């Protein structure tokens, strides 16, 4: 593997991450996965709250932090002090990208507006991730991911029709905002390569959710139809559902295309379902969705999951178990593509986590190290990038502006 390939396509970039929780840090995680030097500025006393988030804290540490903090260098700086703000300015002055997900106005309050930073570093790209964007009447409102999911339309269509709106089980709104910020950064880098000028990426959570809501708005605009919660189905798309198996497990089957549906009826031994006028076309199957799902469920319930998966695979019908973490760790497809990798953690030992995605043929991303200890890289970064002397570091440390010596 070449040095370029080993380091990733973004190995020449310096990124300063100033965000907390998920939306900003997941953006930094992706950039770090592909080789960028991501310098994470954290409160020297508490660090990012993600260090303590999660269902459990084995050995007093969050299993979440090794993932979202991976491939980053932690620098403990108190941004509420003038000295801390100057440190941030010194680091950003040498950076290509700065990421922040504070409430709009926080950077300006600290004297770190884009205009002032760009005056010293015209090539700087700033990604600003927030609940509602940097402008508009809602800009100053607090906006977590669930609020963006609600306003963007996702929550209303998620869950069973006779129950309140459900959540996806992950912080999808935050992650979508981070991914849109990454897209904006890569576009801005391309623009900078042509013009030499940086710019601001304004990634709002609610707009990032809205962006993936397919034709929800347009369908209402044209027809007046308001999409509602539909559980595990898509109305009018059949068969495409979760069906019961004999051993109490569920199988997902996607057989709504005409050719695939024909193969499904063959697997079922029910050629009549292919010619029956109620199911013979895509539109007809959609109109009679509930009846068709009932027929398929009665058939699947007579099989054990593994046997049914083998049968449907042999017939070329898309089907899957509902994967959980144990299934992922045992699955040959995951193993063959290294979708999950092992990295060494100083406290947990070898730990497994999802790999860097997507896969690039010449310059793939990789997990170089898990989330670091709070302030682990403070001295090294401030010496190497900002040119601070030992005396200056000692003075800042004495005032509590930066993390103690590791």
mmCIF file with all atom_site columns, N, CA and C in Angstrom, residues 26 29-34 67 70-71 179 182 328 333-334 337-341 353-360 363-367:
data_model
loop_
_atom_site.group_PDB
_atom_site.id
_atom_site.type_symbol
_atom_site.label_atom_id
_atom_site.label_alt_id
_atom_site.label_comp_id
_atom_site.label_asym_id
_atom_site.label_entity_id
_atom_site.label_seq_id
_atom_site.pdbx_PDB_ins_code
_atom_site.Cartn_x
_atom_site.Cartn_y
_atom_site.Cartn_z
_atom_site.occupancy
_atom_site.B_iso_or_equiv
_atom_site.pdbx_formal_charge
_atom_site.auth_seq_id
_atom_site.auth_comp_id
_atom_site.auth_asym_id
_atom_site.auth_atom_id
_atom_site.pdbx_PDB_model_num
ATOM 1  N N  . UNK A 1 26  ? -19.412 14.082  14.216 1.00 0.00 ? 26  UNK A N  1
ATOM 2  C CA . UNK A 1 26  ? -19.501 13.036  13.191 1.00 0.00 ? 26  UNK A CA 1
ATOM 3  C C  . UNK A 1 26  ? -18.943 13.552  11.873 1.00 0.00 ? 26  UNK A C  1
ATOM 4  N N  . UNK A 1 29  ? -15.359 13.133  12.309 1.00 0.00 ? 29  UNK A N  1
ATOM 5  C CA . UNK A 1 29  ? -15.007 11.715  12.230 1.00 0.00 ? 29  UNK A CA 1
ATOM 6  C C  . UNK A 1 29  ? -14.836 11.270  10.781 1.00 0.00 ? 29  UNK A C  1
ATOM 7  N N  . UNK A 1 30  ? -15.755 11.660  9.925  1.00 0.00 ? 30  UNK A N  1
ATOM 8  C CA . UNK A 1 30  ? -15.677 11.258  8.523  1.00 0.00 ? 30  UNK A CA 1
ATOM 9  C C  . UNK A 1 30  ? -14.418 11.817  7.868  1.00 0.00 ? 30  UNK A C  1
ATOM 10 N N  . UNK A 1 31  ? -14.126 13.081  8.113  1.00 0.00 ? 31  UNK A N  1
ATOM 11 C CA . UNK A 1 31  ? -12.922 13.684  7.531  1.00 0.00 ? 31  UNK A CA 1
ATOM 12 C C  . UNK A 1 31  ? -11.665 13.000  8.055  1.00 0.00 ? 31  UNK A C  1
ATOM 13 N N  . UNK A 1 32  ? -11.655 12.690  9.358  1.00 0.00 ? 32  UNK A N  1
ATOM 14 C CA . UNK A 1 32  ? -10.516 12.000  9.928  1.00 0.00 ? 32  UNK A CA 1
ATOM 15 C C  . UNK A 1 32  ? -10.351 10.596  9.387  1.00 0.00 ? 32  UNK A C  1
ATOM 16 N N  . UNK A 1 33  ? -11.465 9.923   9.123  1.00 0.00 ? 33  UNK A N  1
ATOM 17 C CA . UNK A 1 33  ? -11.408 8.572   8.559  1.00 0.00 ? 33  UNK A CA 1
ATOM 18 C C  . UNK A 1 33  ? -10.657 8.544   7.234  1.00 0.00 ? 33  UNK A C  1
ATOM 19 N N  . UNK A 1 34  ? -10.708 9.644   6.509  1.00 0.00 ? 34  UNK A N  1
ATOM 20 C CA . UNK A 1 34  ? -10.070 9.692   5.197  1.00 0.00 ? 34  UNK A CA 1
ATOM 21 C C  . UNK A 1 34  ? -8.775  10.511  5.211  1.00 0.00 ? 34  UNK A C  1
ATOM 22 N N  . UNK A 1 67  ? -15.581 5.636   18.990 1.00 0.00 ? 67  UNK A N  1
ATOM 23 C CA . UNK A 1 67  ? -16.013 5.690   17.590 1.00 0.00 ? 67  UNK A CA 1
ATOM 24 C C  . UNK A 1 67  ? -16.035 7.125   17.087 1.00 0.00 ? 67  UNK A C  1
ATOM 25 N N  . UNK A 1 70  ? -12.639 8.904   17.053 1.00 0.00 ? 70  UNK A N  1
ATOM 26 C CA . UNK A 1 70  ? -11.509 8.231   16.417 1.00 0.00 ? 70  UNK A CA 1
ATOM 27 C C  . UNK A 1 70  ? -10.800 9.131   15.403 1.00 0.00 ? 70  UNK A C  1
ATOM 28 N N  . UNK A 1 71  ? -9.522  8.845   15.227 1.00 0.00 ? 71  UNK A N  1
ATOM 29 C CA . UNK A 1 71  ? -8.679  9.556   14.251 1.00 0.00 ? 71  UNK A CA 1
ATOM 30 C C  . UNK A 1 71  ? -8.559  11.050  14.528 1.00 0.00 ? 71  UNK A C  1
ATOM 31 N N  . UNK A 1 179 ? -23.288 14.639  7.582  1.00 0.00 ? 179 UNK A N  1
ATOM 32 C CA . UNK A 1 179 ? -22.957 14.157  6.238  1.00 0.00 ? 179 UNK A CA 1
ATOM 33 C C  . UNK A 1 179 ? -23.156 15.262  5.202  1.00 0.00 ? 179 UNK A C  1
ATOM 34 N N  . UNK A 1 182 ? -20.180 17.476  5.446  1.00 0.00 ? 182 UNK A N  1
ATOM 35 C CA . UNK A 1 182 ? -19.031 16.894  4.746  1.00 0.00 ? 182 UNK A CA 1
ATOM 36 C C  . UNK A 1 182 ? -19.157 17.113  3.243  1.00 0.00 ? 182 UNK A C  1
ATOM 37 N N  . UNK A 1 328 ? -23.998 -9.017  12.834 1.00 0.00 ? 328 UNK A N  1
ATOM 38 C CA . UNK A 1 328 ? -22.991 -8.314  12.036 1.00 0.00 ? 328 UNK A CA 1
ATOM 39 C C  . UNK A 1 328 ? -21.599 -8.884  12.264 1.00 0.00 ? 328 UNK A C  1
ATOM 40 N N  . UNK A 1 333 ? -20.382 -11.596 4.806  1.00 0.00 ? 333 UNK A N  1
ATOM 41 C CA . UNK A 1 333 ? -20.298 -10.416 3.942  1.00 0.00 ? 333 UNK A CA 1
ATOM 42 C C  . UNK A 1 333 ? -19.596 -9.277  4.665  1.00 0.00 ? 333 UNK A C  1
ATOM 43 N N  . UNK A 1 334 ? -19.956 -9.065  5.928  1.00 0.00 ? 334 UNK A N  1
ATOM 44 C CA . UNK A 1 334 ? -19.268 -8.067  6.741  1.00 0.00 ? 334 UNK A CA 1
ATOM 45 C C  . UNK A 1 334 ? -17.774 -8.365  6.802  1.00 0.00 ? 334 UNK A C  1
ATOM 46 N N  . UNK A 1 337 ? -15.719 -7.827  3.409  1.00 0.00 ? 337 UNK A N  1
ATOM 47 C CA . UNK A 1 337 ? -15.514 -6.433  3.014  1.00 0.00 ? 337 UNK A CA 1
ATOM 48 C C  . UNK A 1 337 ? -14.907 -5.589  4.142  1.00 0.00 ? 337 UNK A C  1
ATOM 49 N N  . UNK A 1 338 ? -14.547 -6.239  5.246  1.00 0.00 ? 338 UNK A N  1
ATOM 50 C CA . UNK A 1 338 ? -13.978 -5.529  6.393  1.00 0.00 ? 338 UNK A CA 1
ATOM 51 C C  . UNK A 1 338 ? -14.864 -4.359  6.804  1.00 0.00 ? 338 UNK A C  1
ATOM 52 N N  . UNK A 1 339 ? -16.166 -4.611  6.836  1.00 0.00 ? 339 UNK A N  1
ATOM 53 C CA . UNK A 1 339 ? -17.106 -3.566  7.242  1.00 0.00 ? 339 UNK A CA 1
ATOM 54 C C  . UNK A 1 339 ? -16.948 -3.226  8.718  1.00 0.00 ? 339 UNK A C  1
ATOM 55 N N  . UNK A 1 340 ? -16.452 -4.183  9.498  1.00 0.00 ? 340 UNK A N  1
ATOM 56 C CA . UNK A 1 340 ? -16.147 -3.957  10.906 1.00 0.00 ? 340 UNK A CA 1
ATOM 57 C C  . UNK A 1 340 ? -14.668 -4.259  11.118 1.00 0.00 ? 340 UNK A C  1
ATOM 58 N N  . UNK A 1 341 ? -13.978 -3.363  11.807 1.00 0.00 ? 341 UNK A N  1
ATOM 59 C CA . UNK A 1 341 ? -12.535 -3.521  12.024 1.00 0.00 ? 341 UNK A CA 1
ATOM 60 C C  . UNK A 1 341 ? -12.231 -3.506  13.527 1.00 0.00 ? 341 UNK A C  1
ATOM 61 N N  . UNK A 1 353 ? -15.446 -1.892  15.694 1.00 0.00 ? 353 UNK A N  1
ATOM 62 C CA . UNK A 1 353 ? -16.341 -0.801  15.298 1.00 0.00 ? 353 UNK A CA 1
ATOM 63 C C  . UNK A 1 353 ? -16.477 -0.788  13.788 1.00 0.00 ? 353 UNK A C  1
ATOM 64 N N  . UNK A 1 354 ? -17.453 -0.028  13.282 1.00 0.00 ? 354 UNK A N  1
ATOM 65 C CA . UNK A 1 354 ? -17.640 0.079   11.843 1.00 0.00 ? 354 UNK A CA 1
ATOM 66 C C  . UNK A 1 354 ? -16.428 0.733   11.197 1.00 0.00 ? 354 UNK A C  1
ATOM 67 N N  . UNK A 1 355 ? -16.119 0.302   9.985  1.00 0.00 ? 355 UNK A N  1
ATOM 68 C CA . UNK A 1 355 ? -14.973 0.819   9.242  1.00 0.00 ? 355 UNK A CA 1
ATOM 69 C C  . UNK A 1 355 ? -15.305 2.173   8.628  1.00 0.00 ? 355 UNK A C  1
ATOM 70 N N  . UNK A 1 356 ? -14.352 2.752   7.931  1.00 0.00 ? 356 UNK A N  1
ATOM 71 C CA . UNK A 1 356 ? -14.573 3.999   7.192  1.00 0.00 ? 356 UNK A CA 1
ATOM 72 C C  . UNK A 1 356 ? -15.314 3.692   5.894  1.00 0.00 ? 356 UNK A C  1
ATOM 73 N N  . UNK A 1 357 ? -16.325 4.483   5.585  1.00 0.00 ? 357 UNK A N  1
ATOM 74 C CA . UNK A 1 357 ? -17.111 4.315   4.357  1.00 0.00 ? 357 UNK A CA 1
ATOM 75 C C  . UNK A 1 357 ? -17.261 5.667   3.677  1.00 0.00 ? 357 UNK A C  1
ATOM 76 N N  . UNK A 1 358 ? -17.437 5.695   2.346  1.00 0.00 ? 358 UNK A N  1
ATOM 77 C CA . UNK A 1 358 ? -17.448 4.573   1.404  1.00 0.00 ? 358 UNK A CA 1
ATOM 78 C C  . UNK A 1 358 ? -16.036 4.078   1.108  1.00 0.00 ? 358 UNK A C  1
ATOM 79 N N  . UNK A 1 359 ? -15.955 2.993   0.344  1.00 0.00 ? 359 UNK A N  1
ATOM 80 C CA . UNK A 1 359 ? -14.662 2.425   -0.004 1.00 0.00 ? 359 UNK A CA 1
ATOM 81 C C  . UNK A 1 359 ? -14.112 3.122   -1.251 1.00 0.00 ? 359 UNK A C  1
ATOM 82 N N  . UNK A 1 360 ? -12.888 3.611   -1.158 1.00 0.00 ? 360 UNK A N  1
ATOM 83 C CA . UNK A 1 360 ? -12.205 4.209   -2.309 1.00 0.00 ? 360 UNK A CA 1
ATOM 84 C C  . UNK A 1 360 ? -11.129 3.231   -2.778 1.00 0.00 ? 360 UNK A C  1
ATOM 85 N N  . UNK A 1 363 ? -7.434  5.365   -2.536 1.00 0.00 ? 363 UNK A N  1
ATOM 86 C CA . UNK A 1 363 ? -7.098  6.051   -1.279 1.00 0.00 ? 363 UNK A CA 1
ATOM 87 C C  . UNK A 1 363 ? -8.172  5.771   -0.230 1.00 0.00 ? 363 UNK A C  1
ATOM 88 N N  . UNK A 1 364 ? -8.244  4.543   0.246  1.00 0.00 ? 364 UNK A N  1
ATOM 89 C CA . UNK A 1 364 ? -9.307  4.199   1.201  1.00 0.00 ? 364 UNK A CA 1
ATOM 90 C C  . UNK A 1 364 ? -9.104  4.868   2.551  1.00 0.00 ? 364 UNK A C  1
ATOM 91 N N  . UNK A 1 365 ? -10.208 5.078   3.255  1.00 0.00 ? 365 UNK A N  1
ATOM 92 C CA . UNK A 1 365 ? -10.123 5.556   4.622  1.00 0.00 ? 365 UNK A CA 1
ATOM 93 C C  . UNK A 1 365 ? -9.819  4.396   5.554  1.00 0.00 ? 365 UNK A C  1
ATOM 94 N N  . UNK A 1 366 ? -9.477  4.722   6.799  1.00 0.00 ? 366 UNK A N  1
ATOM 95 C CA . UNK A 1 366 ? -9.205  3.670   7.779  1.00 0.00 ? 366 UNK A CA 1
ATOM 96 C C  . UNK A 1 366 ? -9.286  4.238   9.190  1.00 0.00 ? 366 UNK A C  1
ATOM 97 N N  . UNK A 1 367 ? -9.450  3.342   10.138 1.00 0.00 ? 367 UNK A N  1
ATOM 98 C CA . UNK A 1 367 ? -9.443  3.719   11.549 1.00 0.00 ? 367 UNK A CA 1
ATOM 99 C C  . UNK A 1 367 ? -8.007  3.624   12.039 1.00 0.00 ? 367 UNK A C  1
#
